[in-house]
Coordinates of N, CA and C and ligand atoms in Angstrom, one line a residue:
X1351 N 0.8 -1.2 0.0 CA 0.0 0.0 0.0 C 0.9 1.3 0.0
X1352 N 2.0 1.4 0.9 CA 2.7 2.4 1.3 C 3.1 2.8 -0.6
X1353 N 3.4 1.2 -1.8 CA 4.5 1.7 -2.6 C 3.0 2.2 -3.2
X1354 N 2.5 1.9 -3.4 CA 1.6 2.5 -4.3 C 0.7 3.9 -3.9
X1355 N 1.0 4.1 -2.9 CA 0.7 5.6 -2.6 C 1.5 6.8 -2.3
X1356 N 2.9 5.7 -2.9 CA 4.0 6.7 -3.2 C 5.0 7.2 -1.5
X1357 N 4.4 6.7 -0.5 CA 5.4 6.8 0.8 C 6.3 5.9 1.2
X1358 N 7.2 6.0 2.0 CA 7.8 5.3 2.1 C 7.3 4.4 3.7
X1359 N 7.5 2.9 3.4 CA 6.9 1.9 4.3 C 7.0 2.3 5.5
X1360 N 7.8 2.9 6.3 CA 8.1 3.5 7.7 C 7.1 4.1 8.0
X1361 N 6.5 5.3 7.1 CA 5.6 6.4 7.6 C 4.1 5.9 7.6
X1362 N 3.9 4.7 7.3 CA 2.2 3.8 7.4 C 2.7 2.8 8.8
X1363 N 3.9 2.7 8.7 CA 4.5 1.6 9.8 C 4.1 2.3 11.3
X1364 N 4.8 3.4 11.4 CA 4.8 3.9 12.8 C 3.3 4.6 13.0
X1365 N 2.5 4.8 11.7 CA 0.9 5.3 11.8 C 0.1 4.0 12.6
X1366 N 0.4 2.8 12.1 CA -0.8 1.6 12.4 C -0.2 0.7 12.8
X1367 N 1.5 0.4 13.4 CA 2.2 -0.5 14.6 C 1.1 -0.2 15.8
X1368 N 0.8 -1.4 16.7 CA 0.1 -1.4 17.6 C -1.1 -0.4 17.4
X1369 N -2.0 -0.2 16.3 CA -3.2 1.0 16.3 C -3.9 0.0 17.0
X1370 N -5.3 0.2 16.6 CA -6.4 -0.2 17.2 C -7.5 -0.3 15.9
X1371 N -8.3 -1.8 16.4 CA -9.4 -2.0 15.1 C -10.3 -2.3 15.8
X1372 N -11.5 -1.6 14.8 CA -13.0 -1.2 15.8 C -14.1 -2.1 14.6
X1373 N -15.2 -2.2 15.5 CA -16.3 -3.2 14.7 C -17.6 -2.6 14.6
X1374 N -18.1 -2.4 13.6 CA -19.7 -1.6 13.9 C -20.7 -2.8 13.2
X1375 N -21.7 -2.6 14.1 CA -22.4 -3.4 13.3 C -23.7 -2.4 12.9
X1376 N -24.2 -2.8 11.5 CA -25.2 -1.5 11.1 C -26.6 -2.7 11.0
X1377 N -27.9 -1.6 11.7 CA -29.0 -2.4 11.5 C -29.9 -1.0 10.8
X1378 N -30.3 -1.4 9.7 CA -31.3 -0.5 9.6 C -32.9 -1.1 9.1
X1379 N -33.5 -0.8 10.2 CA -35.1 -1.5 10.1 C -35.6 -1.0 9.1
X1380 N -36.7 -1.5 8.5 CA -37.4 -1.3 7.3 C -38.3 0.1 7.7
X1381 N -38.5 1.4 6.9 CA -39.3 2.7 7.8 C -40.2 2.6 6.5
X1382 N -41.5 2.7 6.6 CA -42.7 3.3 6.0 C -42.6 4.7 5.0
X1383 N -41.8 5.3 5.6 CA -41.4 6.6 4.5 C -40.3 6.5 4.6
X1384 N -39.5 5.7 3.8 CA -38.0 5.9 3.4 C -37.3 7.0 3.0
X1385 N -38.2 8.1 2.3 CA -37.4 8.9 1.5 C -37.6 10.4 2.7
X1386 N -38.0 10.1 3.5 CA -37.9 11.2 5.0 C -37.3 11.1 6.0
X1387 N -36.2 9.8 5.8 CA -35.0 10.0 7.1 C -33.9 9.1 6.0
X1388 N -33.0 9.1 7.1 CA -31.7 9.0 6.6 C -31.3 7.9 7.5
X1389 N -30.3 6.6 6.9 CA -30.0 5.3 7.7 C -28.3 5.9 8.6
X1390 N -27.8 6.4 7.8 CA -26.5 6.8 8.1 C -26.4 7.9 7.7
X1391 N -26.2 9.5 7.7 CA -25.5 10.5 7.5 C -24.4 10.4 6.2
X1392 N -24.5 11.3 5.3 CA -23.1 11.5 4.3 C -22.0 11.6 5.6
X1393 N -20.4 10.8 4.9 CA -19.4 10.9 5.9 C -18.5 10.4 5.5
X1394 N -16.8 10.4 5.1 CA -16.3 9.8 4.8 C -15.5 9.1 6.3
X1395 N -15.0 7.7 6.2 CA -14.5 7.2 7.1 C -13.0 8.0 8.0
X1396 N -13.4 8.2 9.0 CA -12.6 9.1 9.4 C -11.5 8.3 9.8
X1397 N -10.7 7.1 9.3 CA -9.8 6.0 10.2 C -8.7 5.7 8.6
X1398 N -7.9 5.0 8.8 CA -7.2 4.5 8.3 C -7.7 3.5 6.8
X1399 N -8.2 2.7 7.1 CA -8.9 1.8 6.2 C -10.0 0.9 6.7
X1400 N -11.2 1.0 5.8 CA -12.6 0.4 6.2 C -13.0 -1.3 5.3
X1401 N -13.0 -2.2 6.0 CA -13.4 -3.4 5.5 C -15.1 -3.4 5.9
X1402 N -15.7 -3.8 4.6 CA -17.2 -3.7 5.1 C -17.8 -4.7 3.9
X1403 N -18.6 -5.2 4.5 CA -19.6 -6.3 4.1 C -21.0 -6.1 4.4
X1404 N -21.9 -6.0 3.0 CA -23.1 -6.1 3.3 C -23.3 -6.9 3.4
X1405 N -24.3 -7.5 4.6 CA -24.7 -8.5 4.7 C -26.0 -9.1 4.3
X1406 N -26.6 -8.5 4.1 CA -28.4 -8.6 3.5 C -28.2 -8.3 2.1
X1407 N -27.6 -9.5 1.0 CA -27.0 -9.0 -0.1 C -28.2 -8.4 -1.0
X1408 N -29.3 -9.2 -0.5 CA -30.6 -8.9 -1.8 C -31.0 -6.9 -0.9
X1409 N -30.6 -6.5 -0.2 CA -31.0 -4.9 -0.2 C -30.4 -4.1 -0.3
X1410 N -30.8 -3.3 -1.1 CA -29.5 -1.7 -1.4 C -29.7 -0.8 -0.3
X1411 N -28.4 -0.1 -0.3 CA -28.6 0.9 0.9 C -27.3 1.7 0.8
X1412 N -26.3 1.3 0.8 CA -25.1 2.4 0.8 C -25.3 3.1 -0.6
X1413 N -24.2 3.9 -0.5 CA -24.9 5.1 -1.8 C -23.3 5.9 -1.7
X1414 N -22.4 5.9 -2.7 CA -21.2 7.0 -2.5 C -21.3 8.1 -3.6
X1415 N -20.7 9.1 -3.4 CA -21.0 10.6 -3.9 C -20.0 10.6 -5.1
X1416 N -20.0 10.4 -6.3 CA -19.5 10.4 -7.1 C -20.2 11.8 -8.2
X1417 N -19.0 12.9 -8.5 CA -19.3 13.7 -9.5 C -20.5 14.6 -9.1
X1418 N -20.7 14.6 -7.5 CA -21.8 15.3 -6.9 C -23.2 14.5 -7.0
X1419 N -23.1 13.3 -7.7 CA -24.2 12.5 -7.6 C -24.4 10.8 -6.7
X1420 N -25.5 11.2 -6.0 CA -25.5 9.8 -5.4 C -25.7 8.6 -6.3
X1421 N -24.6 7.3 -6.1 CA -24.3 6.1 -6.8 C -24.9 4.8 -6.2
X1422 N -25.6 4.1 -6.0 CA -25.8 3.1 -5.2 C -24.4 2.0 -5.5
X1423 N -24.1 1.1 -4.5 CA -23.1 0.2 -4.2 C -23.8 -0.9 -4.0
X1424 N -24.5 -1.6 -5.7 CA -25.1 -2.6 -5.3 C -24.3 -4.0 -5.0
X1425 N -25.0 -4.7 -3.7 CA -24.4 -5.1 -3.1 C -24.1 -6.9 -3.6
X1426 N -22.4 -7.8 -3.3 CA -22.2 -8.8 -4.0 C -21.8 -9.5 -3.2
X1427 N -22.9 -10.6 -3.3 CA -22.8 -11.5 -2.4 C -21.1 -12.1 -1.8
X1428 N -20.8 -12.4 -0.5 CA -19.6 -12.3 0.0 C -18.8 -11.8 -0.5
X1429 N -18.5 -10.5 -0.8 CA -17.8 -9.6 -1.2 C -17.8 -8.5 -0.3
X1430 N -16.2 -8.0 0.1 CA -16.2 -7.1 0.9 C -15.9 -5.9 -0.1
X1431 N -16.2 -4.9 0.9 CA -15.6 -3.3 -0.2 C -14.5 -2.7 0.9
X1432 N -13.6 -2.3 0.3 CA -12.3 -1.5 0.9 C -12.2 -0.3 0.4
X1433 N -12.3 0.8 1.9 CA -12.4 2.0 1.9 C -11.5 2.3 2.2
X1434 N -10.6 3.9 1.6 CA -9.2 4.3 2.0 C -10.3 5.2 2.8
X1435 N -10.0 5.4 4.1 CA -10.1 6.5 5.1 C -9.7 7.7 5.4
X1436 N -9.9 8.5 6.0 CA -9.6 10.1 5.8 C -7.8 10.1 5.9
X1437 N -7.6 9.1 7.0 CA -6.1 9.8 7.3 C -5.2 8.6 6.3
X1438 N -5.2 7.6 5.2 CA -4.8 7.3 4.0 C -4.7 7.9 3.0
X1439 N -6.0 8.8 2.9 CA -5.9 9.4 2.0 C -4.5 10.8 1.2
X1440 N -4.4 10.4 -0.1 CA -3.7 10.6 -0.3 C -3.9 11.2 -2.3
X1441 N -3.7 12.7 -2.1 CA -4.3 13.3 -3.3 C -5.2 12.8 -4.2
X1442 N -5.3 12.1 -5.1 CA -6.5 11.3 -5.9 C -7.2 10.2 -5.4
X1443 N -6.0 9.6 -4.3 CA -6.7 8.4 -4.1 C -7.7 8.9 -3.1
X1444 N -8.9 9.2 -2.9 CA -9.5 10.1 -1.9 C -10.5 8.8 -1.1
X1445 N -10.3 9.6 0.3 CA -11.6 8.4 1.3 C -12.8 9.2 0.5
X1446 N -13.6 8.1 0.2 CA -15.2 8.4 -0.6 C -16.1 8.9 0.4
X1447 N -17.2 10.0 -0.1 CA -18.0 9.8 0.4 C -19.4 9.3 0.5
X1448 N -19.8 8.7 1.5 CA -21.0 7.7 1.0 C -21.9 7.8 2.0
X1449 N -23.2 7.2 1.9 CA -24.2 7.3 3.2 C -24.8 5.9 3.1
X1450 N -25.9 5.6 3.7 CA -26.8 4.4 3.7 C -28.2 4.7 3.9
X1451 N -28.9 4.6 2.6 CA -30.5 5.3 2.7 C -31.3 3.8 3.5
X1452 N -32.4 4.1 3.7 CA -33.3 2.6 4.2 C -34.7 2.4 3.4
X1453 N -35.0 1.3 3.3 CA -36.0 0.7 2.4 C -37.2 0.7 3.1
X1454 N -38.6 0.5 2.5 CA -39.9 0.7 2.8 C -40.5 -1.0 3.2
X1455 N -39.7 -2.0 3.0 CA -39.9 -3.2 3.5 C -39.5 -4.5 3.6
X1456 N -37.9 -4.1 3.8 CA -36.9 -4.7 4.2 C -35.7 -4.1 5.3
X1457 N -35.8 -4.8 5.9 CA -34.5 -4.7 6.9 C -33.1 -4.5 6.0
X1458 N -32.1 -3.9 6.6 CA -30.5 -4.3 5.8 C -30.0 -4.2 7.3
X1459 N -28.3 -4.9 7.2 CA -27.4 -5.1 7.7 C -26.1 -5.2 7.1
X1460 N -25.2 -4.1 7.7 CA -24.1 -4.1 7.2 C -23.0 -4.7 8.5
X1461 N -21.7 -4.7 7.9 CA -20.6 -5.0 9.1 C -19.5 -4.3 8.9
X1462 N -19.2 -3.7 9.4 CA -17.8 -2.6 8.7 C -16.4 -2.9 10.4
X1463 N -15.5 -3.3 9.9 CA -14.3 -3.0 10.8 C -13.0 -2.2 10.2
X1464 N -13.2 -1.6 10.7 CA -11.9 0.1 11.0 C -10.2 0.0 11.1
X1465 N -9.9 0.0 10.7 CA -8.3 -0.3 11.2 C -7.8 1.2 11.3
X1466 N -7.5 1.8 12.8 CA -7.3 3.2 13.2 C -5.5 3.0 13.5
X1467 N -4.9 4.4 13.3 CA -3.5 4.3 14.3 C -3.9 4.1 15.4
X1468 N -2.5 4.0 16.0 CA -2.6 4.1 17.7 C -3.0 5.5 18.2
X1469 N -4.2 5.3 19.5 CA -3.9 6.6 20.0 C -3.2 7.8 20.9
X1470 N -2.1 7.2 21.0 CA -1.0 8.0 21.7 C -0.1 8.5 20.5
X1471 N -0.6 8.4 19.6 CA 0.8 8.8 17.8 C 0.0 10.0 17.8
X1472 N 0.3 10.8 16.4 CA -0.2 11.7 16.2 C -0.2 11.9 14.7
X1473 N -1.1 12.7 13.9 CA -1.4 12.7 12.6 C -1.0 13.9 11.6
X1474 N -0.6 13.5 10.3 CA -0.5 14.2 9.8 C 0.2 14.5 8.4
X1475 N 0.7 15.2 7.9 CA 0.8 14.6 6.0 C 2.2 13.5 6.1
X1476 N 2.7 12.9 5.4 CA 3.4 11.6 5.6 C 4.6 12.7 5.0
X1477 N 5.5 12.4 6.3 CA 7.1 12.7 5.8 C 7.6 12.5 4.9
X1478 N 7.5 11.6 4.2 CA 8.1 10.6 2.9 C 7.1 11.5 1.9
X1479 N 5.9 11.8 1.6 CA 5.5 12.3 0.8 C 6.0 14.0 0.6
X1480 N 5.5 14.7 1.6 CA 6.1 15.8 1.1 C 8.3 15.9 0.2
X1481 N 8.6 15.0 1.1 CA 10.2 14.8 0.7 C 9.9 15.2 -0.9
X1482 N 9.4 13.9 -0.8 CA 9.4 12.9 -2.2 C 8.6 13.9 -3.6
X1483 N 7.3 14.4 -3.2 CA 6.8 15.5 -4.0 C 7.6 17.2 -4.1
X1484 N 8.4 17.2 -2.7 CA 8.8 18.4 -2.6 C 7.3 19.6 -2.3
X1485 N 6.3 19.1 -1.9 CA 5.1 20.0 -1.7 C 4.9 20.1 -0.2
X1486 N 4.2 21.5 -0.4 CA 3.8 21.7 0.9 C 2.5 21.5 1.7
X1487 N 3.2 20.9 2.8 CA 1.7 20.5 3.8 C 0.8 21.1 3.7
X1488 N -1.0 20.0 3.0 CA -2.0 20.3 3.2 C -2.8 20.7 4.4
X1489 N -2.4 19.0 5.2 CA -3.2 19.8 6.6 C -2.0 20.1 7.8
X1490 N -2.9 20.2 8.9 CA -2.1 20.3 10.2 C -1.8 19.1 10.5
X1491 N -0.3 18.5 11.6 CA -0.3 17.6 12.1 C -1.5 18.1 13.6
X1492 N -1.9 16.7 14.1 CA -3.0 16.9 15.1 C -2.6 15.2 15.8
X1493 N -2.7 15.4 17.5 CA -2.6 13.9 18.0 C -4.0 12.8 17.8
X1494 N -3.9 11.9 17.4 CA -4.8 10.8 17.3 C -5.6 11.0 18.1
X1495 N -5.3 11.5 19.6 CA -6.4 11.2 20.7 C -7.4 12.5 19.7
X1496 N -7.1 14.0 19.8 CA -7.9 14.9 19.5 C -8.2 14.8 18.9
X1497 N -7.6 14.0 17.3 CA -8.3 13.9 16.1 C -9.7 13.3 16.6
X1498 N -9.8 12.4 17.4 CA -11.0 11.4 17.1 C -12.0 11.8 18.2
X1499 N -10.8 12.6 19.6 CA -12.2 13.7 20.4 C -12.8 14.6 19.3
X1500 N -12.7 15.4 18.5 CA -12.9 16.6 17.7 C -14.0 15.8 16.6
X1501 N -13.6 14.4 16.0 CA -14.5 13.7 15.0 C -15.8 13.1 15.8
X1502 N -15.8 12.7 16.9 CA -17.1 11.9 17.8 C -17.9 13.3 18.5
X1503 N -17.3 14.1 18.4 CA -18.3 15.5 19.1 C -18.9 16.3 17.7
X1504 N -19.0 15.8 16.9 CA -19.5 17.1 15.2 C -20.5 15.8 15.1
X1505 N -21.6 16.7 14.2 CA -22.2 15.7 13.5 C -21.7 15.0 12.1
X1506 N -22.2 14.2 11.6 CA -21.5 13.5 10.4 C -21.9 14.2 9.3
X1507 N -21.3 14.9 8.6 CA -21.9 15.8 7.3 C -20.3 15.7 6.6
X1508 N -20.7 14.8 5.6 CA -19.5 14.7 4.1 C -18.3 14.5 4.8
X1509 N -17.3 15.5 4.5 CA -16.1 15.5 4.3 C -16.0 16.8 5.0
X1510 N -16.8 17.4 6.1 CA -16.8 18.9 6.5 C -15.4 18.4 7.7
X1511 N -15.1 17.4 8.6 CA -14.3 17.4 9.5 C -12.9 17.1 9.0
X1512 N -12.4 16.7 8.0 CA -11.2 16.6 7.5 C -11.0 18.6 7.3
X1513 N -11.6 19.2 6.6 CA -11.7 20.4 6.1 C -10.9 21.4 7.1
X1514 N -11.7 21.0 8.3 CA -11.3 21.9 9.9 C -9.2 22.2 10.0
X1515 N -8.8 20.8 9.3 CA -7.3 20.6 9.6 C -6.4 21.5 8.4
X1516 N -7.7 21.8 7.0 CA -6.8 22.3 6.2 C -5.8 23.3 6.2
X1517 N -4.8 23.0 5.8 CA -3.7 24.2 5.6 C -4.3 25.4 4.6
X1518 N -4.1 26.8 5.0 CA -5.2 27.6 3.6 C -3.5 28.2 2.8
X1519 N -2.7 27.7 2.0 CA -1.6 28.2 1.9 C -1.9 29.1 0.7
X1520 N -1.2 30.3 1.1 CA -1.4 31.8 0.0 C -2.3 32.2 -0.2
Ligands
AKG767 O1 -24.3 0.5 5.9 C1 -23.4 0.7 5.1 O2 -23.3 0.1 4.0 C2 -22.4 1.8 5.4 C3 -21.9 1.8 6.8 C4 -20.8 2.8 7.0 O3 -20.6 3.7 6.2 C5 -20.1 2.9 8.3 O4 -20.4 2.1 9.2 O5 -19.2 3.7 8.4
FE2_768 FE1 -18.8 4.7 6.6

């Protein structure tokens, strides 16, 4: 991953040596007016990388924001989907943003686990990359703990909490 995102293996090494990986499980009941609430919020994954599996293959529900339009992510049987997460992310290869609508008479269930750094490290554009591009840092560095105090206290809306860290240069 590190070669193909152009860093060098150290700077993913000391991000996710001893991190921490979290499990969600998603239930969304069948609602009567589907198109008047929302199953999950737009949001990209605020973590490292996201393994997720629908589990209820025959119902749609996830939806990612491509070209400003919602896409559905129809779902294949035992097949997982691999999300780059906010702090992977890395110029084109972007964490997606996606939500999960709910159906008028079906249940869905999804499973998603998280692979986060440790939270005692701290965050921020990969040493090896700036080197290597000679560019200058987008965001701020920020410690793991605060990143994820600062992400669990906002509501979930797109890509608005990566934004907070941008660098505004010139
Ligand atoms: O239910 C889904 O397919 C999406 C779940 C999700 O985005 C999440 O748990 O972060
Ligand atoms: Fe998500």
């Amino acid at each position: 991953m590190a070669k193909s995102l152009g860093m060098d293996q150290h700077d993913i090494g000391i991000l996710f040596e001893q991190g921490w990986q979290t499990f969600r499980m998603n239930y969304y009941p069948p609602c009567p007016q589907p198109e008047l609430v929302m199953g999950l919020n737009s949001h990209s994954d605020a973590v490292g990388l996201t393994i997720l599996l629908q589990l209820t293959a025959d119902t749609q529900g996830l939806q990612i924001k491509q070209d400003g339009h919602w896409v559905p992510v129809v779902p294949l049987p035992n097949a997982f989907i691999i999300n780059i997460g906010d702090i992977l992310e890395v110029k084109k290869i972007m964490s997606i943003e996606h939500r999960a609508t709910v159906n008028s008479d079906k249940e869905r269930i999804s499973l998603a686990t998280f692979l986060s750094p440790k939270l005692d490290g701290d965050l921020g554009p990969a040493p090896s990359l700036l080197k290597n591009t000679l560019s200058q840092p987008e965001f701020r560095r920020i410690s793991v703990a605060d990143y994820y105090k600062g992400y669990f206290s906002r509501e979930l809306v797109g890509k608005s909490y990566v934004d907070t860290m941008r660098i505004h240069n010139g």
